[in-house]
Short mmCIF file of C-alpha atoms in Angstrom, two decimals:
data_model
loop_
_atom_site.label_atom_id
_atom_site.label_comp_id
_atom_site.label_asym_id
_atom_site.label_seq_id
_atom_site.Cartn_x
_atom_site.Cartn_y
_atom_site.Cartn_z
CA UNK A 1 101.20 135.86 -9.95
CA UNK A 2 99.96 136.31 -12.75
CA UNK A 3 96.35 136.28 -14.32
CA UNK A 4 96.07 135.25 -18.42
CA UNK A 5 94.39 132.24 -17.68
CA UNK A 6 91.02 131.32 -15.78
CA UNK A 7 88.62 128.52 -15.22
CA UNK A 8 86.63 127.71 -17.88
CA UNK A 9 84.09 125.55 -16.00
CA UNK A 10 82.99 125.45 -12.30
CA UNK A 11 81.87 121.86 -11.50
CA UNK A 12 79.48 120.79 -8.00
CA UNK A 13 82.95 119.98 -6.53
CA UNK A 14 83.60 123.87 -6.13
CA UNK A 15 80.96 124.38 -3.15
CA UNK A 16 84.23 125.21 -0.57
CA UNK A 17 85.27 127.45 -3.01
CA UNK A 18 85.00 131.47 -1.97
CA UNK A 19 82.30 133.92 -3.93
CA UNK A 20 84.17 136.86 -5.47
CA UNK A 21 82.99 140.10 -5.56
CA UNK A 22 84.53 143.84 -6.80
CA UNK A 23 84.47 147.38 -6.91
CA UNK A 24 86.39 150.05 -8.51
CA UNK A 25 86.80 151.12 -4.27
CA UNK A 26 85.18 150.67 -0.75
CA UNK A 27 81.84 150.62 -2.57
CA UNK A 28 80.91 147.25 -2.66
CA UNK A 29 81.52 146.79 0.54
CA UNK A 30 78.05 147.50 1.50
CA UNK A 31 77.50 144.34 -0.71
CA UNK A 32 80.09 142.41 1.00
CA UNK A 33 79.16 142.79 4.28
CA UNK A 34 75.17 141.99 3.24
CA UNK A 35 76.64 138.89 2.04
CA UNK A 36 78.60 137.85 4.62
CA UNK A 37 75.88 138.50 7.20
CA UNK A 38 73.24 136.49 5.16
CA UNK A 39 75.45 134.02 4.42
CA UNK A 40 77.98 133.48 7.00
CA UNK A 41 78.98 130.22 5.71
CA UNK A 42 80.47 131.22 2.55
CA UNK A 43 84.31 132.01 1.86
CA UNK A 44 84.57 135.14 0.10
CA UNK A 45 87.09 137.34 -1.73
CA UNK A 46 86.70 141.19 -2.36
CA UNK A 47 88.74 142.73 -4.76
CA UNK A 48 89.26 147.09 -4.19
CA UNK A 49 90.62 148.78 -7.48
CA UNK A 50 91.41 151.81 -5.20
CA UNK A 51 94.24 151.97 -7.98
CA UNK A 52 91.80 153.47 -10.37
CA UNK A 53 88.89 154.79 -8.33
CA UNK A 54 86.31 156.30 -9.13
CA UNK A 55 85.03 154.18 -12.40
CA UNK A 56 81.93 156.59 -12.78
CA UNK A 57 83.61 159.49 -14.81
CA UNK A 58 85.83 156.93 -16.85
CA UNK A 59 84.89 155.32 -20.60
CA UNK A 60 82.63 152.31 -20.65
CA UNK A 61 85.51 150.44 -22.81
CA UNK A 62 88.11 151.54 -20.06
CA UNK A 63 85.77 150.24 -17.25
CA UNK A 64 85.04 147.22 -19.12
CA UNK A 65 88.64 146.19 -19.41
CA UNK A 66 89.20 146.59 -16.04
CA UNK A 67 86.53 144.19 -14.77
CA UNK A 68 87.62 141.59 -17.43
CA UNK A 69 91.16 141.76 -16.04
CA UNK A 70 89.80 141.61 -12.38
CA UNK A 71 87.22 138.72 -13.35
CA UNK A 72 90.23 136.26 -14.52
CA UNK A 73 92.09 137.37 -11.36
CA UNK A 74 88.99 136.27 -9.23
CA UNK A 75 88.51 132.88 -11.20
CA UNK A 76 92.15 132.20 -10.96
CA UNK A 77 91.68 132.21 -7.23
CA UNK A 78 89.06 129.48 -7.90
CA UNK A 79 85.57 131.63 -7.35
CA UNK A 80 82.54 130.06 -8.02
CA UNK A 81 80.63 132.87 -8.66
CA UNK A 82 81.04 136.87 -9.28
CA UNK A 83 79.32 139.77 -7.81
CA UNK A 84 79.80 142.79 -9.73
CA UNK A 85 79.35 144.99 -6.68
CA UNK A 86 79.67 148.11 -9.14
CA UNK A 87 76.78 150.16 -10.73
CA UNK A 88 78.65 151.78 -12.72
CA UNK A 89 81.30 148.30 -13.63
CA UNK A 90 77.67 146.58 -14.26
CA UNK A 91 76.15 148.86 -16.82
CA UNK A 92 79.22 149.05 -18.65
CA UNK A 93 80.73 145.40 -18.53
CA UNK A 94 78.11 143.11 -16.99
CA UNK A 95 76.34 142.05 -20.40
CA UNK A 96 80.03 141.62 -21.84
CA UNK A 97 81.37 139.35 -19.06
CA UNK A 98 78.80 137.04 -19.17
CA UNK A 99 79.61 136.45 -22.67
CA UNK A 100 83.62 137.02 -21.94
CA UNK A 101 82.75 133.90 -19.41
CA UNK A 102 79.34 131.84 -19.78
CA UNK A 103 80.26 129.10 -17.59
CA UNK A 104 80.57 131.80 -14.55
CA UNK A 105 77.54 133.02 -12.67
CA UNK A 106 77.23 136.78 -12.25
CA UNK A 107 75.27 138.88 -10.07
CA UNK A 108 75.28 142.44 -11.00
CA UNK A 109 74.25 145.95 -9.49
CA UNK A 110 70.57 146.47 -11.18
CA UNK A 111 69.14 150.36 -9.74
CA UNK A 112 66.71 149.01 -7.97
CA UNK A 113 63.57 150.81 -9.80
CA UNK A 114 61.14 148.17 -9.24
CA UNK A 115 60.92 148.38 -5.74
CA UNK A 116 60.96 152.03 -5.88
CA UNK A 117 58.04 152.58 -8.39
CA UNK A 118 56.37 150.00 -6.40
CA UNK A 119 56.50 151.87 -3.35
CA UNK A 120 56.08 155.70 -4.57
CA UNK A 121 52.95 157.24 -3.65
CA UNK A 122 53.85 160.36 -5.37
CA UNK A 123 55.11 158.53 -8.56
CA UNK A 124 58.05 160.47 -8.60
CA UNK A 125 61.57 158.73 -7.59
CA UNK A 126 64.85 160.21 -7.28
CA UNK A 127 68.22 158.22 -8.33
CA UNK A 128 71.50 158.62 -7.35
CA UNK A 129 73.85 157.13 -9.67
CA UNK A 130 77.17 157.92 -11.94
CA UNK A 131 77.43 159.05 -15.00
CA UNK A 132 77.99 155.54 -16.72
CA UNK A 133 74.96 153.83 -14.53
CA UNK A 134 72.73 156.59 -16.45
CA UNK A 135 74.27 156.11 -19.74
CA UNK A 136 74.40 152.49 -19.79
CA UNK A 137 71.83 150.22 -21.61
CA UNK A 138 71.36 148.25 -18.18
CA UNK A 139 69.83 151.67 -16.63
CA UNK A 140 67.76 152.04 -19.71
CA UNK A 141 66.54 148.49 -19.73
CA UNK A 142 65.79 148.87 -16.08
CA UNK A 143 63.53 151.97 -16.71
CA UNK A 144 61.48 150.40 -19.43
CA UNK A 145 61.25 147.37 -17.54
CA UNK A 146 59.95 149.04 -13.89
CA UNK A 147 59.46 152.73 -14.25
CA UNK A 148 56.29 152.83 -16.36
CA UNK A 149 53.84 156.15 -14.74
CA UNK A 150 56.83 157.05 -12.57
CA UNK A 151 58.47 160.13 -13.27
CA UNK A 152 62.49 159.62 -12.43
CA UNK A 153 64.79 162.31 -11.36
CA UNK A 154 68.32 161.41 -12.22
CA UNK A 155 71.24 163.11 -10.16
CA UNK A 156 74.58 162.67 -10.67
CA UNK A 157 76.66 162.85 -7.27
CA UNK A 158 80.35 164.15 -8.44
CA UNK A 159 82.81 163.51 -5.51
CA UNK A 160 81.01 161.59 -3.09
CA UNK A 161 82.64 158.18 -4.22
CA UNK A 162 86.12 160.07 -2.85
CA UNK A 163 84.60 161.37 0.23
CA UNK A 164 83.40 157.47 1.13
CA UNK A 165 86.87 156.44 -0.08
CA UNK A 166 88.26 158.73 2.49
CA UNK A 167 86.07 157.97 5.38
CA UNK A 168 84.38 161.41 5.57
CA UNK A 169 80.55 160.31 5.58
CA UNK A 170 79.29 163.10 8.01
CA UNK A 171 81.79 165.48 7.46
CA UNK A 172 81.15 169.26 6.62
CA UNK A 173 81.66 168.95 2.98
CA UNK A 174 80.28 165.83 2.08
CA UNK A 175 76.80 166.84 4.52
CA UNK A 176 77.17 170.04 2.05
CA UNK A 177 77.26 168.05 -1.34
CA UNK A 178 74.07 165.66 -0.16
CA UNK A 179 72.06 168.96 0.32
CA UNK A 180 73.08 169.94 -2.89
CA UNK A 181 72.18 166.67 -4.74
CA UNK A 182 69.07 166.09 -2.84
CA UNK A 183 67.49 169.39 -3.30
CA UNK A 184 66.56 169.35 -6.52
CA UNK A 185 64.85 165.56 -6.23
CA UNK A 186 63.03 166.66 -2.71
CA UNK A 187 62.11 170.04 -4.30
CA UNK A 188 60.18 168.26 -7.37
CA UNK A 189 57.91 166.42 -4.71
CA UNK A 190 60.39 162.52 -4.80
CA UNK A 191 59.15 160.35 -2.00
CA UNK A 192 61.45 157.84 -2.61
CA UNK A 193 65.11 157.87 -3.21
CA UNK A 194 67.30 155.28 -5.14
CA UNK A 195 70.94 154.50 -4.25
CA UNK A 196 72.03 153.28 -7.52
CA UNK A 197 75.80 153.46 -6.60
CA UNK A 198 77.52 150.74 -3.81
CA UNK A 199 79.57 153.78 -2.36
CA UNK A 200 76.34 155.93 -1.06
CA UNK A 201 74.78 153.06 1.54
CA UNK A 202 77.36 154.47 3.14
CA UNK A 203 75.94 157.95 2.98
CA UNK A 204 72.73 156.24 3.81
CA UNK A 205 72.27 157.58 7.69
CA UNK A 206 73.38 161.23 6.56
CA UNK A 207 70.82 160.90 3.57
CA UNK A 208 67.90 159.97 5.60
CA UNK A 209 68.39 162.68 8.30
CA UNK A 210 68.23 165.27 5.45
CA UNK A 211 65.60 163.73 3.44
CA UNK A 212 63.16 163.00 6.13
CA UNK A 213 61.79 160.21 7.65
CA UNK A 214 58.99 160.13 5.51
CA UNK A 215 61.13 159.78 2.64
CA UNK A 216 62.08 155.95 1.62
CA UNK A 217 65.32 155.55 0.44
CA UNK A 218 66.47 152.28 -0.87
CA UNK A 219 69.60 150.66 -0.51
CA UNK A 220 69.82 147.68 -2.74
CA UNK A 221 72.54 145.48 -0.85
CA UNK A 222 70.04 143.29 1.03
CA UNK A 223 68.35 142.27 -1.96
CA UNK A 224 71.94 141.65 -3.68
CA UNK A 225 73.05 139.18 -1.41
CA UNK A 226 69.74 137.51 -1.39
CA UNK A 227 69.79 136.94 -5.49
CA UNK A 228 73.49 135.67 -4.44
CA UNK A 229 72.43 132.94 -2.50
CA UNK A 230 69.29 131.70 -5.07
CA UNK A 231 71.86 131.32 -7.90
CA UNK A 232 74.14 129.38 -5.77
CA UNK A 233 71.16 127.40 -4.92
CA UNK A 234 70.22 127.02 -8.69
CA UNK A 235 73.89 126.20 -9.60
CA UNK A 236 74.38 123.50 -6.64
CA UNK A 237 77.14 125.73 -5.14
CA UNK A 238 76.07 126.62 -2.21
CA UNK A 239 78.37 126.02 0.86
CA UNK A 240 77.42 123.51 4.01
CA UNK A 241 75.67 125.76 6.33
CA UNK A 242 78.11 124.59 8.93
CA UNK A 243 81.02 126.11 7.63
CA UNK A 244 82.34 129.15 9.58
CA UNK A 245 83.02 131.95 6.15
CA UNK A 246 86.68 133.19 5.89
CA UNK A 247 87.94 136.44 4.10
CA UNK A 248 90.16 138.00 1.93
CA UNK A 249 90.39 140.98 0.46
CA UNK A 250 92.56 142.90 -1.99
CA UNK A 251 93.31 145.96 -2.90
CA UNK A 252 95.35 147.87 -5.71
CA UNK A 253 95.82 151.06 -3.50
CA UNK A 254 97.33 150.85 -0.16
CA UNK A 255 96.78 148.20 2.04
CA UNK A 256 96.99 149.94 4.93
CA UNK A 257 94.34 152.56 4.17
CA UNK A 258 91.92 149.95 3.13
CA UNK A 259 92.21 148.31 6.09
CA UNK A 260 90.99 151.77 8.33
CA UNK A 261 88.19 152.25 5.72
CA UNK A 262 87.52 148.63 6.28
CA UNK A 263 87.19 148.59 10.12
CA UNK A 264 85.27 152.44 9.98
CA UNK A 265 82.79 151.01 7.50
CA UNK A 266 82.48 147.17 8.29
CA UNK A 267 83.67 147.70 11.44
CA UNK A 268 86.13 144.89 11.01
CA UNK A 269 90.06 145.48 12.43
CA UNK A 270 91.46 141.74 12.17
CA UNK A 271 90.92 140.91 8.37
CA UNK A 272 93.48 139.68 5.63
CA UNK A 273 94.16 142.20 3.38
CA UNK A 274 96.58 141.96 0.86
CA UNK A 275 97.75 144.04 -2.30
CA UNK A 276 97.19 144.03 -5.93
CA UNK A 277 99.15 145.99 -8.45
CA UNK A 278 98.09 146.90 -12.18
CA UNK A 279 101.41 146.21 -14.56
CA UNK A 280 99.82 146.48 -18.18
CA UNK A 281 96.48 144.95 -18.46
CA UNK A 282 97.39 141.84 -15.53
CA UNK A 283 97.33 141.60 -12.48
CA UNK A 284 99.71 140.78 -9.68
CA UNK A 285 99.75 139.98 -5.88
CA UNK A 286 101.97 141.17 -3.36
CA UNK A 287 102.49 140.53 0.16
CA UNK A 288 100.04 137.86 -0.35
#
């Protein structure tokens, strides 16, 4: 099927209809599954681009086309409202989409500094975050917004978005890469840690047993699918709380691996997961 057209309005009628959310992987899973436990009663879809993981080290205008081409997939499949579960897709498309498609709500991946500098007590906060999150205006607004008499320490975390993608969250070599990221942030006296990327809540029991329990680190997920559920509020879309929430995901790698990754890391084994291939700059289903 393919995806050149979308909605261009959601009406009050569209309360059944399912939230979408995305990620350039498994990432924003650890959105997902925040939003399905808070709100059990709402239909979802999650759309993987496993075909073109990891977004962090691509160009913002690359990135950006790919969530425009995923967003019109998700609104042909009737969603009433996007979650950008991507750091790094939300700095570099996030302010575009919502002009690409003002009559959809969006909730994006914001680092969560605010919390952070609000709990410091040594004013000094470590972040964990892609290239593109750091280079993006969203990061910068974020800072200027939250960060004032906090001192951040950026660290970019090259291949731990492919160890999550392949499972290996306690494994030798990914253990050996969060002692090298961390080190520097725990060595400059950070008594808080920010995971500004959807793939490292993941990484989040591993990064607290080398960190410390005295050391807060923050995964932003909970807070994610609580903004979710305000705007659907606001926007009179909210689902009846009786419902019982039903799933889809897709995928533009291999089903089959996503679905492993999907019971290891949401510890779900029964779920309907179909694929999604890239042919030019559409979309189309399979095996759906």
């Amino acid at each position: 099927m393919s995806t050149n057209s979308h909605p261009t309005s959601i009406t009050n009628s569209a309360t059944l209809y399912p939230i979408g959310v995305f990620d350039s992987g498994v990432g924003g899973v650890s959105v997902w599954r925040e939003i399905a436990r808070q709100l059990g009663h709402e239909n979802t879809i999650y759309f993987a681009d496993q075909g073109h993981v990891p977004y962090g080290p691509r160009l913002m205008d690359e990135i950006l086309a790919f969530s425009s081409a995923i967003v019109r997939f998700l609104l042909e499949h009737r969603c009433k409202l996007i979650v950008v579960a991507c750091n790094t897709a939300s700095a570099a498309a996030l302010q575009t989409l919502r002009l690409e498609f003002p009559a959809v709500p969006f909730v994006g991946m914001e680092p969560a500094i605010k919390p952070a500098a609000q709990y410091t007590r040594t004013r000094k906060v470590g972040v964990l975050a892609t290239p593109a999150t750091f280079q993006g205006k969203l990061f910068a607004s974020v800072v200027e917004r939250f960060a004032a008499g906090v001192e951040l320490i950026d660290q970019v975390c090259p291949g731990l978005v492919e160890q999550v993608e392949a499972g290996k969250l306690d494994s030798p070599d990914t253990l050996e890469m969060l002692h090298k990221y961390l080190s520097p942030i725990l060595a400059q006296g950070a008594d808080t840690i920010v995971l500004a990327c959807t793939h490292y809540p993941f990484l989040a029991p591993a990064i607290q047993r080398i960190v410390g329990p005295e050391i807060q680190v923050i995964d932003p997920s909970p807070a994610i699918a609580r903004q979710v559920a305000r705007v659907l509020e606001q926007k009179n879309l909210a689902a009846p709380a009786k419902q019982v929430g039903q799933h889809i995901f897709y995928t533009t790698g291999d089903p089959q691996a996503f679905a492993r990754l999907l019971g290891h890391l949401a510890h779900r084994t029964d779920s309907d997961i179909r694929q999604a291939k890239w042919e030019g700059a559409s979309l189309n289903v399979y095996n759906s």
